[in-house]
XYZ file of N, CA and C in Angstrom:
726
model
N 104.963 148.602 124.502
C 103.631 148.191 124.976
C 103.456 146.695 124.726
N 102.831 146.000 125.929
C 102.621 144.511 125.606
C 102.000 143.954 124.422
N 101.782 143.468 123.712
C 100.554 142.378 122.926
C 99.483 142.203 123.438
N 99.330 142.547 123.373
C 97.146 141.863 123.984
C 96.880 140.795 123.662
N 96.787 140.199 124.875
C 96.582 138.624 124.898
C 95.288 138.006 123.729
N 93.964 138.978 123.963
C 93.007 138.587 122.932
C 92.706 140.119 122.088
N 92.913 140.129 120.871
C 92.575 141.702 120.059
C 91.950 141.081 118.928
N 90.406 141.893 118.974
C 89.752 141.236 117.772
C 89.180 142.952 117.106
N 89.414 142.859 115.899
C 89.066 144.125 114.455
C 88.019 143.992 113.991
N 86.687 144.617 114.299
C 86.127 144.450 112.521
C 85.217 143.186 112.998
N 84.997 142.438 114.055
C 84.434 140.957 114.103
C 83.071 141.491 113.965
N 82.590 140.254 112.410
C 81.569 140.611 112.015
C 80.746 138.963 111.644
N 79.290 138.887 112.747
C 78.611 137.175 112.584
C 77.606 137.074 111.876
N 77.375 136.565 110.843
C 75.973 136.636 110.610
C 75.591 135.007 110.312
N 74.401 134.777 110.558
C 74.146 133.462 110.664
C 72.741 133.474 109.057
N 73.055 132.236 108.505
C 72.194 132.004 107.126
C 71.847 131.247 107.562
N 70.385 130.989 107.539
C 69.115 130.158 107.348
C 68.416 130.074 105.820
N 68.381 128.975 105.568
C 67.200 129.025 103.797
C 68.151 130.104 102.984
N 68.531 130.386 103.192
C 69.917 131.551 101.788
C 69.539 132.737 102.304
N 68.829 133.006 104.007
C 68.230 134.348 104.542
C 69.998 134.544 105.573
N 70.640 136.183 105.494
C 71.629 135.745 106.291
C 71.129 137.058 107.191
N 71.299 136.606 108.346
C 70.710 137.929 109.702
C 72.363 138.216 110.506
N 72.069 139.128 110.507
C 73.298 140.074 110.658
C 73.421 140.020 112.837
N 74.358 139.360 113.293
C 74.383 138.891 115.266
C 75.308 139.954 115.525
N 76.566 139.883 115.050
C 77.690 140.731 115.358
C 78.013 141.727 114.680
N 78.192 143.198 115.247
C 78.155 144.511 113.687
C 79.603 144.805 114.355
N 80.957 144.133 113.454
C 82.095 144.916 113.723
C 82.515 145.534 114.761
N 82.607 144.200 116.083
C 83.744 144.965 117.106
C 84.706 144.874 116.941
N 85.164 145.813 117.938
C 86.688 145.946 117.856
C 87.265 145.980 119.115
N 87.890 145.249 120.118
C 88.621 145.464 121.672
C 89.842 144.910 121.369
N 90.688 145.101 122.528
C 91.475 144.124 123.048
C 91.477 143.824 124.795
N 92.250 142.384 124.986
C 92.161 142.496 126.208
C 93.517 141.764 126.765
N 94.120 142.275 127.880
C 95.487 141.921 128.429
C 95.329 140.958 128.906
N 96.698 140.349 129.293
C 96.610 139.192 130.327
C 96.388 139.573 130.717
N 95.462 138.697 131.626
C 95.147 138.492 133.555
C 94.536 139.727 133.644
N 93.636 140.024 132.557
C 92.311 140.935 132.765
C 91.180 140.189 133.367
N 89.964 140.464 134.068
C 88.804 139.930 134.138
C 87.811 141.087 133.655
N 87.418 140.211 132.260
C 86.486 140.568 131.865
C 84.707 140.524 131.523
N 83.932 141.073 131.557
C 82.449 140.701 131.982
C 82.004 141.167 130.407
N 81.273 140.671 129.966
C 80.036 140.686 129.017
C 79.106 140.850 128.814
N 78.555 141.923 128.747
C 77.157 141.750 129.225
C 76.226 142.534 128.378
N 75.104 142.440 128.342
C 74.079 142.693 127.301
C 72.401 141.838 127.571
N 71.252 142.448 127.065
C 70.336 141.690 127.101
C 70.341 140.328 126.290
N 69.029 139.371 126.578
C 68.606 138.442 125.562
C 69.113 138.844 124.090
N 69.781 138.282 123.351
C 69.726 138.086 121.823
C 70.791 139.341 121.535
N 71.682 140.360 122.670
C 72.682 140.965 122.057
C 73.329 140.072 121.325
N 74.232 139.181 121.207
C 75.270 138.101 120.980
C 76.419 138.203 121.607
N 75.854 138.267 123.049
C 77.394 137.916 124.092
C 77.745 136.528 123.942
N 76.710 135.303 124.130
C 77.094 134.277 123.970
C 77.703 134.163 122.525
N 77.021 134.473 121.263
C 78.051 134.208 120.579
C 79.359 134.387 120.005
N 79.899 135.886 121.187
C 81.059 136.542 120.890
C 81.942 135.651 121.647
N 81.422 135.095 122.596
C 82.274 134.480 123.217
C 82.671 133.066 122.876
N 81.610 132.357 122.309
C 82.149 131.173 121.571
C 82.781 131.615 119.980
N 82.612 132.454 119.709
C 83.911 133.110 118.621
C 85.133 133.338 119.256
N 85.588 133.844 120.406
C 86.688 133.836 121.319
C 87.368 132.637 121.361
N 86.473 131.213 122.108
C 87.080 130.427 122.317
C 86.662 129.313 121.450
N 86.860 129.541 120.393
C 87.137 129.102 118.935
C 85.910 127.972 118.896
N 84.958 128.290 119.567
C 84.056 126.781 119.902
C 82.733 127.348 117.961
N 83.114 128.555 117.399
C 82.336 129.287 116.918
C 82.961 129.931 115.868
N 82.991 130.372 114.177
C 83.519 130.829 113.527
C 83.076 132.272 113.204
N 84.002 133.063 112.977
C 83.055 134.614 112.697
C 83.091 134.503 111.392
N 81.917 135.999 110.558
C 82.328 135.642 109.268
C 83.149 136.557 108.756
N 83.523 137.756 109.418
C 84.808 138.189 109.425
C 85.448 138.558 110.156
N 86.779 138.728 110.346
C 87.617 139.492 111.569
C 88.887 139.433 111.797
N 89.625 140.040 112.410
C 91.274 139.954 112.263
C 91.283 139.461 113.690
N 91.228 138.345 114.020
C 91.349 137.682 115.419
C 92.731 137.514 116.127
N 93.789 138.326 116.685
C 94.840 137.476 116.937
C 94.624 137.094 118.669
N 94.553 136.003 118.964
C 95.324 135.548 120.586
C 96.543 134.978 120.854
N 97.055 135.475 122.028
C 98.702 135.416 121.986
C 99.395 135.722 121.030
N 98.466 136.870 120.302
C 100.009 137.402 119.099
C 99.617 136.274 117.742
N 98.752 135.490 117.646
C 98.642 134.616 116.395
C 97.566 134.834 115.984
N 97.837 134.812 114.635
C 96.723 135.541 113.375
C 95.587 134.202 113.316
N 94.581 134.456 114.610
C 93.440 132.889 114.428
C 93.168 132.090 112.788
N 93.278 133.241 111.979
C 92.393 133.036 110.414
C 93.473 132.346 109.574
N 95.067 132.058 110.551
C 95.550 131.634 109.610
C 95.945 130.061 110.052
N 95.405 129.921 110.843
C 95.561 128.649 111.728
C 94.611 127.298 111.204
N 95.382 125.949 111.204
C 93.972 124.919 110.428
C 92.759 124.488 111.116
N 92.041 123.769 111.169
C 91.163 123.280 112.078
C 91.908 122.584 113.192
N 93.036 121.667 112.875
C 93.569 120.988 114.207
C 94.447 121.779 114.817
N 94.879 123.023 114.377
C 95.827 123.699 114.991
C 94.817 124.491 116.395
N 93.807 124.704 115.404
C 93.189 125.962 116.743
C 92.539 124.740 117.593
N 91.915 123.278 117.169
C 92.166 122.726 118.334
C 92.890 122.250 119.360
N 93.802 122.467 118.634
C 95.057 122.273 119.669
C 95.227 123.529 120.971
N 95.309 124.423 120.265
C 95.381 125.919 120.722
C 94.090 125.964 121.848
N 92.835 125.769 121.591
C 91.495 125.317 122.510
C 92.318 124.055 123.161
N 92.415 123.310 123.443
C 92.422 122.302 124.311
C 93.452 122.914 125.215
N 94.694 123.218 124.662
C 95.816 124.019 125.564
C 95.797 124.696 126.393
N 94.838 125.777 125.819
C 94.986 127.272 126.108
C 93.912 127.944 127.003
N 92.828 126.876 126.356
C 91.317 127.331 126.738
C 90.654 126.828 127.890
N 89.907 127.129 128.538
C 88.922 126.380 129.643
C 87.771 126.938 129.727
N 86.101 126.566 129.636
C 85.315 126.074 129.692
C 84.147 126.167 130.995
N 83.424 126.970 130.736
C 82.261 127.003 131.485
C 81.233 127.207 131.589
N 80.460 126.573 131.771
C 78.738 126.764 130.982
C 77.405 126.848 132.068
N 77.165 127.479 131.990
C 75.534 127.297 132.033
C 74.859 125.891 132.837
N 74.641 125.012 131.964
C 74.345 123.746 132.156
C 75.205 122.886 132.460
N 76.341 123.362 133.205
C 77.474 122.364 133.284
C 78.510 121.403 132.621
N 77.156 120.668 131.512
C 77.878 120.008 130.672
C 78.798 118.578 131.429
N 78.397 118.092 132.413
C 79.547 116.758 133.225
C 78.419 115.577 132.595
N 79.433 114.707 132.352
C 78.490 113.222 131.588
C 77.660 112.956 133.212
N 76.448 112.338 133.405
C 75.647 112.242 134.302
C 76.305 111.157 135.088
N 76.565 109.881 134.557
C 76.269 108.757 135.470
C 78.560 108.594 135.565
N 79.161 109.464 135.764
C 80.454 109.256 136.075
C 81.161 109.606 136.931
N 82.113 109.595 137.269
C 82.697 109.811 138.540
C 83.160 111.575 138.451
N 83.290 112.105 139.547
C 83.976 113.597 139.664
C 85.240 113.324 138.679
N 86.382 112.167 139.240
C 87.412 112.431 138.932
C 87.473 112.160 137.116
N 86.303 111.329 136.808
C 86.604 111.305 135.335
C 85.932 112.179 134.285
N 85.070 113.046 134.753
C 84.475 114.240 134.188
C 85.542 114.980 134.182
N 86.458 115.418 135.338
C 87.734 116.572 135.226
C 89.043 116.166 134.358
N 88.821 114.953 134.294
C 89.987 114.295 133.017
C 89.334 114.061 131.898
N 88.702 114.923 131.552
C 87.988 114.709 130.077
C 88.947 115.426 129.134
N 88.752 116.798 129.621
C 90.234 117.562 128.609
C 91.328 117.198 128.323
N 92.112 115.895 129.463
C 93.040 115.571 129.018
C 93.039 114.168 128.254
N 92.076 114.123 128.122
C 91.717 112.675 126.813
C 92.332 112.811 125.580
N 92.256 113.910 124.691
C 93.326 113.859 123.718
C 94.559 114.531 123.295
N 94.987 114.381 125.037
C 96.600 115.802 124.753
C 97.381 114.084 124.856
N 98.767 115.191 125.136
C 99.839 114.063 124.878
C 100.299 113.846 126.337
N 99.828 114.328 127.755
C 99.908 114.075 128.464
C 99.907 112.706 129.111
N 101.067 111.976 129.530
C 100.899 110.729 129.882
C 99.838 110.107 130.797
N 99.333 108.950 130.821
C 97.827 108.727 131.543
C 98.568 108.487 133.038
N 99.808 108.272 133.202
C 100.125 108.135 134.670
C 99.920 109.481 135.578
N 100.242 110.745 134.474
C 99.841 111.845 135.460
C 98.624 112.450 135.311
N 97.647 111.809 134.849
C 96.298 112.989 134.214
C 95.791 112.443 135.809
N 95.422 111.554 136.937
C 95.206 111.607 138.059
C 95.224 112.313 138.838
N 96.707 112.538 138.982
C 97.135 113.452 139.845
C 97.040 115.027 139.350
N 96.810 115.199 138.121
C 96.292 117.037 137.445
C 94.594 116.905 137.885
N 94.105 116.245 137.728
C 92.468 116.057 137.533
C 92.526 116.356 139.429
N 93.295 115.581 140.343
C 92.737 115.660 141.667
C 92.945 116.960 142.558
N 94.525 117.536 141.456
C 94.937 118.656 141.873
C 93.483 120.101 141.681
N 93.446 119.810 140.342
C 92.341 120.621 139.996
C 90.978 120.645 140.754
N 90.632 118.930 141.108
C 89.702 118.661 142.323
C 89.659 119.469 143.422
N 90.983 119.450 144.020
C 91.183 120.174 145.527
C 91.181 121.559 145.821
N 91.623 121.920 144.237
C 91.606 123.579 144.098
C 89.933 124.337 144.488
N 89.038 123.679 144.043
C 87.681 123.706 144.014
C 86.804 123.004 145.630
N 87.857 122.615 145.974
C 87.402 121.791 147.454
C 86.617 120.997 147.678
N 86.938 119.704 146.516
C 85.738 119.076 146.072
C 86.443 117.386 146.244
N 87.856 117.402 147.035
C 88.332 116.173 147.188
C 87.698 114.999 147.757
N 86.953 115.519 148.640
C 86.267 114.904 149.320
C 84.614 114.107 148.419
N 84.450 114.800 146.997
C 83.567 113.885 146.465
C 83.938 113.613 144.797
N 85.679 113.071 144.842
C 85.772 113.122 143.874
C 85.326 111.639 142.836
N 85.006 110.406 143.952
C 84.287 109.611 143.808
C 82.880 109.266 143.152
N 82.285 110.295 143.480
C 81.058 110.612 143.870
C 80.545 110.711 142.232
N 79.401 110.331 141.553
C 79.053 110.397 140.194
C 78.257 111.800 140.405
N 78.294 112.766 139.302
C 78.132 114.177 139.117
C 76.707 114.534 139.147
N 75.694 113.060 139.275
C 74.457 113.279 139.194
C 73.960 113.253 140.798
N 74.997 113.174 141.513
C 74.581 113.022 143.149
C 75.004 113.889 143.824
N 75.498 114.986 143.091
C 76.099 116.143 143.650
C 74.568 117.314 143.541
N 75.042 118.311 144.103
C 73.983 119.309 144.440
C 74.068 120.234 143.498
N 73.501 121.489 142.522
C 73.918 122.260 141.313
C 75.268 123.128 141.600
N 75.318 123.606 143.027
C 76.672 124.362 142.875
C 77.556 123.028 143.158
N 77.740 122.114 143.857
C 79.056 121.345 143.229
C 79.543 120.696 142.304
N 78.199 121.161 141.441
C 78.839 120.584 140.047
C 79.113 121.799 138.910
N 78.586 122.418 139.211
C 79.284 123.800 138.660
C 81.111 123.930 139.026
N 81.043 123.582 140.510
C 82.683 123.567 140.809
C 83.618 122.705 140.256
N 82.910 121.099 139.906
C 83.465 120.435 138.774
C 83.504 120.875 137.814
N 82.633 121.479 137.319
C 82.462 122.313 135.772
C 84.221 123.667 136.210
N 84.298 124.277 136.876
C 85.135 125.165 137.380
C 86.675 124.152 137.136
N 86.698 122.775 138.056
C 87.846 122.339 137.995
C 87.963 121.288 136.522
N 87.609 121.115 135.726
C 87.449 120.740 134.707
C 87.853 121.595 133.449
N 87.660 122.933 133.498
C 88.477 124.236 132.408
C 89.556 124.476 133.214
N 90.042 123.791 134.526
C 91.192 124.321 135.429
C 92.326 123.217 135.122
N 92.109 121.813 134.334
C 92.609 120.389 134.739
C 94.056 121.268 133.318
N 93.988 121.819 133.099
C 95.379 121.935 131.732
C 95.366 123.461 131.941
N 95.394 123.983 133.085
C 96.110 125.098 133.573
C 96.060 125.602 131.880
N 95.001 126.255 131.912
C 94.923 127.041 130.753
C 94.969 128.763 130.729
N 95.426 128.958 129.673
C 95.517 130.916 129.669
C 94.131 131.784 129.766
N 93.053 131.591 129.595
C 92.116 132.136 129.421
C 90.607 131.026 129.987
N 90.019 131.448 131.042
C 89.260 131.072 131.368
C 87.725 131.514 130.687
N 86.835 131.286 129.711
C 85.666 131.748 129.233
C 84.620 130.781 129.970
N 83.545 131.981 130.963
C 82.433 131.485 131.788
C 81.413 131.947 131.154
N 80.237 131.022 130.550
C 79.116 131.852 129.759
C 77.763 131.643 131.558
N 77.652 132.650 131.923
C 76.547 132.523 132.631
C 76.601 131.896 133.564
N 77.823 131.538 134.811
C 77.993 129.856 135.555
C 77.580 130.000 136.238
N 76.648 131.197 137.020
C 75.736 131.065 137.967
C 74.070 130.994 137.493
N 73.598 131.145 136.623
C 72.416 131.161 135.768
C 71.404 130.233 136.714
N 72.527 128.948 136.752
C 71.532 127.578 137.547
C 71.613 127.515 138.504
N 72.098 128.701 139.697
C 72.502 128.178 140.738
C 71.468 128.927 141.956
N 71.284 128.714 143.340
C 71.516 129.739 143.837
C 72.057 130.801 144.788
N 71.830 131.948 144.822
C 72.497 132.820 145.292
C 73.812 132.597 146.249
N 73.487 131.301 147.370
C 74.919 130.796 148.021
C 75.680 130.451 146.981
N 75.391 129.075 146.121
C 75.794 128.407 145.434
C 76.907 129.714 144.198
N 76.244 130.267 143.930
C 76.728 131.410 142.669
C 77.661 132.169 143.298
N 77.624 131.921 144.796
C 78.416 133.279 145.249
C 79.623 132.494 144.734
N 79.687 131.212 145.298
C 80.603 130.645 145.943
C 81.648 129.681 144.354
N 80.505 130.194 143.316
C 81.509 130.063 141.744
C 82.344 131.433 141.614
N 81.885 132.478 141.853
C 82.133 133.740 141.462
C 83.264 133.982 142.292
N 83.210 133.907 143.735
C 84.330 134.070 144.472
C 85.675 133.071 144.057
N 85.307 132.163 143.337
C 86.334 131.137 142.675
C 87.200 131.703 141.722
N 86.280 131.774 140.767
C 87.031 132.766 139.486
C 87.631 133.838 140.151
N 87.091 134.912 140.786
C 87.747 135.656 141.317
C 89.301 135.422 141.856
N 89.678 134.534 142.602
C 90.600 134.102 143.227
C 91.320 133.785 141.864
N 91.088 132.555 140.704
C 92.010 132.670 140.383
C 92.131 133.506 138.887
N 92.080 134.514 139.238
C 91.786 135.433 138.328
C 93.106 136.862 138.925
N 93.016 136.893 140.700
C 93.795 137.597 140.884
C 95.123 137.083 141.981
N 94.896 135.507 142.738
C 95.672 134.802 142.799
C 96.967 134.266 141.956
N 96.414 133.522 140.608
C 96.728 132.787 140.043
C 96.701 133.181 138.623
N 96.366 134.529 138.603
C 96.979 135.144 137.268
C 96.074 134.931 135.883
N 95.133 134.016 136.220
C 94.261 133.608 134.954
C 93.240 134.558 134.220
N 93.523 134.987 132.813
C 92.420 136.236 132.028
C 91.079 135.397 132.366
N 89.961 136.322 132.540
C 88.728 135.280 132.889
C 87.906 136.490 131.766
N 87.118 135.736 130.643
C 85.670 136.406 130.572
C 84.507 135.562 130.704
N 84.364 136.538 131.347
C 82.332 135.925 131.640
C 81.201 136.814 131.263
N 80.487 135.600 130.737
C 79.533 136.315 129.969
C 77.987 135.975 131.058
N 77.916 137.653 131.482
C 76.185 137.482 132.117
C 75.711 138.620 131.816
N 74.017 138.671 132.624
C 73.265 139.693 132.242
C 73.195 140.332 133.826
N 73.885 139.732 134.875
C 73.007 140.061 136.209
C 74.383 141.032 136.588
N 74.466 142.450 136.887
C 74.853 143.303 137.538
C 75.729 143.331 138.652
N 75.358 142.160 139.984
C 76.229 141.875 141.090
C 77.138 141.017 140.472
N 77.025 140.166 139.596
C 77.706 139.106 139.204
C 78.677 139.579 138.039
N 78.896 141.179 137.166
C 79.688 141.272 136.180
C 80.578 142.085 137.596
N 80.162 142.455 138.602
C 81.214 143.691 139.717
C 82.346 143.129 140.181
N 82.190 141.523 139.831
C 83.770 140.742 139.978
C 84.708 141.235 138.714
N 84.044 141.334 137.935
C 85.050 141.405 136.941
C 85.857 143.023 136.777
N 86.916 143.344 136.579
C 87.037 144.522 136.565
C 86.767 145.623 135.469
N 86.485 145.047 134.071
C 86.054 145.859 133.367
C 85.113 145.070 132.657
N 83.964 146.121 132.040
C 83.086 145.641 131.459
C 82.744 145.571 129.790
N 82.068 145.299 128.864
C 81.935 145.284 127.846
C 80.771 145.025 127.685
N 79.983 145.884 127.218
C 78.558 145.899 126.991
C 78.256 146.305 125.689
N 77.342 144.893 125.117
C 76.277 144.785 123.966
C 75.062 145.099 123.834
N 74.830 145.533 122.663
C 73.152 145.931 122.542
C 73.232 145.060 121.039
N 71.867 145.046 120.765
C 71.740 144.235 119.016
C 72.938 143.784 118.450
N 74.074 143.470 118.731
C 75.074 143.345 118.094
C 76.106 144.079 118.169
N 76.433 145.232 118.927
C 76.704 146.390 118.369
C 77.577 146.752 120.240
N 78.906 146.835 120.363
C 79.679 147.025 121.629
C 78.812 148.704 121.873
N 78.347 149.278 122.804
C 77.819 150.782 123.122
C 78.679 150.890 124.347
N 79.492 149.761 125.397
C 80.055 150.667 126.405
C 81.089 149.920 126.397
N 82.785 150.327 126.826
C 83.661 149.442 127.673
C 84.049 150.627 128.366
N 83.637 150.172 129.679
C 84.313 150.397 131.140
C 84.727 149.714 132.190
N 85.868 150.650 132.328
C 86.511 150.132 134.201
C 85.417 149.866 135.537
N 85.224 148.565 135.807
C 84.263 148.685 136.881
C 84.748 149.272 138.161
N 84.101 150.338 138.722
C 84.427 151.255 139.486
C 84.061 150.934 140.751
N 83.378 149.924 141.509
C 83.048 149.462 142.637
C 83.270 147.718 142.659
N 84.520 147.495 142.500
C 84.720 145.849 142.200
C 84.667 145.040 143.653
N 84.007 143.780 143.060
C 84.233 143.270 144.443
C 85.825 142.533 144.899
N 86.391 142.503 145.821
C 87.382 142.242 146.057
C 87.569 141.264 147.044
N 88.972 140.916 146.885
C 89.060 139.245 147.431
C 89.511 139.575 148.705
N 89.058 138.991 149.818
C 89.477 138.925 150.969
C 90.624 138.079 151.535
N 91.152 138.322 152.616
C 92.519 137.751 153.347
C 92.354 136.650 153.267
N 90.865 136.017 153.609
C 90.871 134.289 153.723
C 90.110 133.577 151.934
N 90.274 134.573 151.613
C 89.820 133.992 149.700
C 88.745 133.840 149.399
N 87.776 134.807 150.176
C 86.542 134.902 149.710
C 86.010 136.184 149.927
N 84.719 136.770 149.113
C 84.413 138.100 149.170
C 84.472 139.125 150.191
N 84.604 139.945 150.493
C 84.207 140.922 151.449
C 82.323 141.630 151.457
């Protein structure tokens, strides 16, 4: 049997305020394969968002047997698992997160600011990643003159610029709308079953977890469902929904 790309034991969060500690995460336990797509989902204040920035190390648990790719997270230093995040990981938020007043192409070369990647090729990865998203055409263009879904798609080719193993989306349609969201979702999708990439995304909206193929659902802290999504949406001949 393979390794499971992400297998977490026992993950248990609690956050201290004033010496008060409130109990977010009560001991899950999953795993998940490569080139799974996985959805998250739960009301306000389950702690999907914060399971997921415990995933992609942006977040510490206060206990748990974390391994990804087979490595024991808890035994790793601070620069190792950043290393491991910058590598491995990619990035998607909510609010986008692109510096306001800069160009497309230098928001998508942000990740490669402190690898060892030579600066002669981070251009040509950043434009590649550009085109993947179909956004060549404004890669000029400063991120504050773009419209909310094309900068979400920068936000998309920006966790894409270091071809990373695991794509984590907290919410990337939240700000958008309904065209705009389709047209993130049908993205991930593609390269999720194109291009082989594990995707979790973390939402609350129903049409938007049916991309993913299985689900994982939170209540107070506490995993109550994982299932196979049984009516998935699927990618069409020309690479977009049916």
């Amino acid at each position: 049997m393979p390794t499971p790309f992400i297998e977490v034991r026992d993950l248990k969060k609690d956050y201290v305020n004033d010496g008060l500690s409130t109990p977010v995460l009560h001991g899950l336990s999953f795993s998940i394969p490569a080139g799974q797509f996985v959805a998250i989902m739960g009301p306000s204040g389950s702690g999907k968002s914060t399971l997921m920035h415990i995933l992609g190390f942006l977040d510490a648990a206060t206990s748990v047997t974390y391994l990804f790719q087979g490595k024991d997270v808890s035994k790793l230093t601070d620069d190792e698992l950043a290393l491991m995040r910058g590598k491995s990981v990619g990035f998607i938020f909510q609010a986008f997160h692109l510096l306001p007043k800069t160009s497309v192409l230098e928001n998508v070369k942000l990740p490669l600011l402190y690898s060892n990647i030579p600066m002669k090729e981070r251009d040509a990865l950043a434009r590649k990643a550009i085109a993947t998203v179909g956004l060549s055409h404004r890669e000029a263009n400063l991120s504050n003159q773009l419209s909310g879904g094309e900068r979400q798609r920068v936000a998309v080719a920006r966790a894409l610029v270091r071809d990373p193993s695991v794509i984590f989306a907290d919410e990337p349609t939240g700000n958008l709308d309904s065209k705009s969201g389709k047209q993130v979702m049908d993205m991930l999708l593609e390269l999720n079953i194109k291009h082989g990439h594990t995707i979790v995304l973390v939402t609350h909206e129903t049409y938007t977890a049916a991309y993913a193929e299985r689900i994982i659902l939170l209540r107070d802290g506490e995993l109550v469902s994982d299932e196979m999504v049984k009516n998935r949406h699927k990618l069409g001949e020309d690479g977009f929904i049916k």
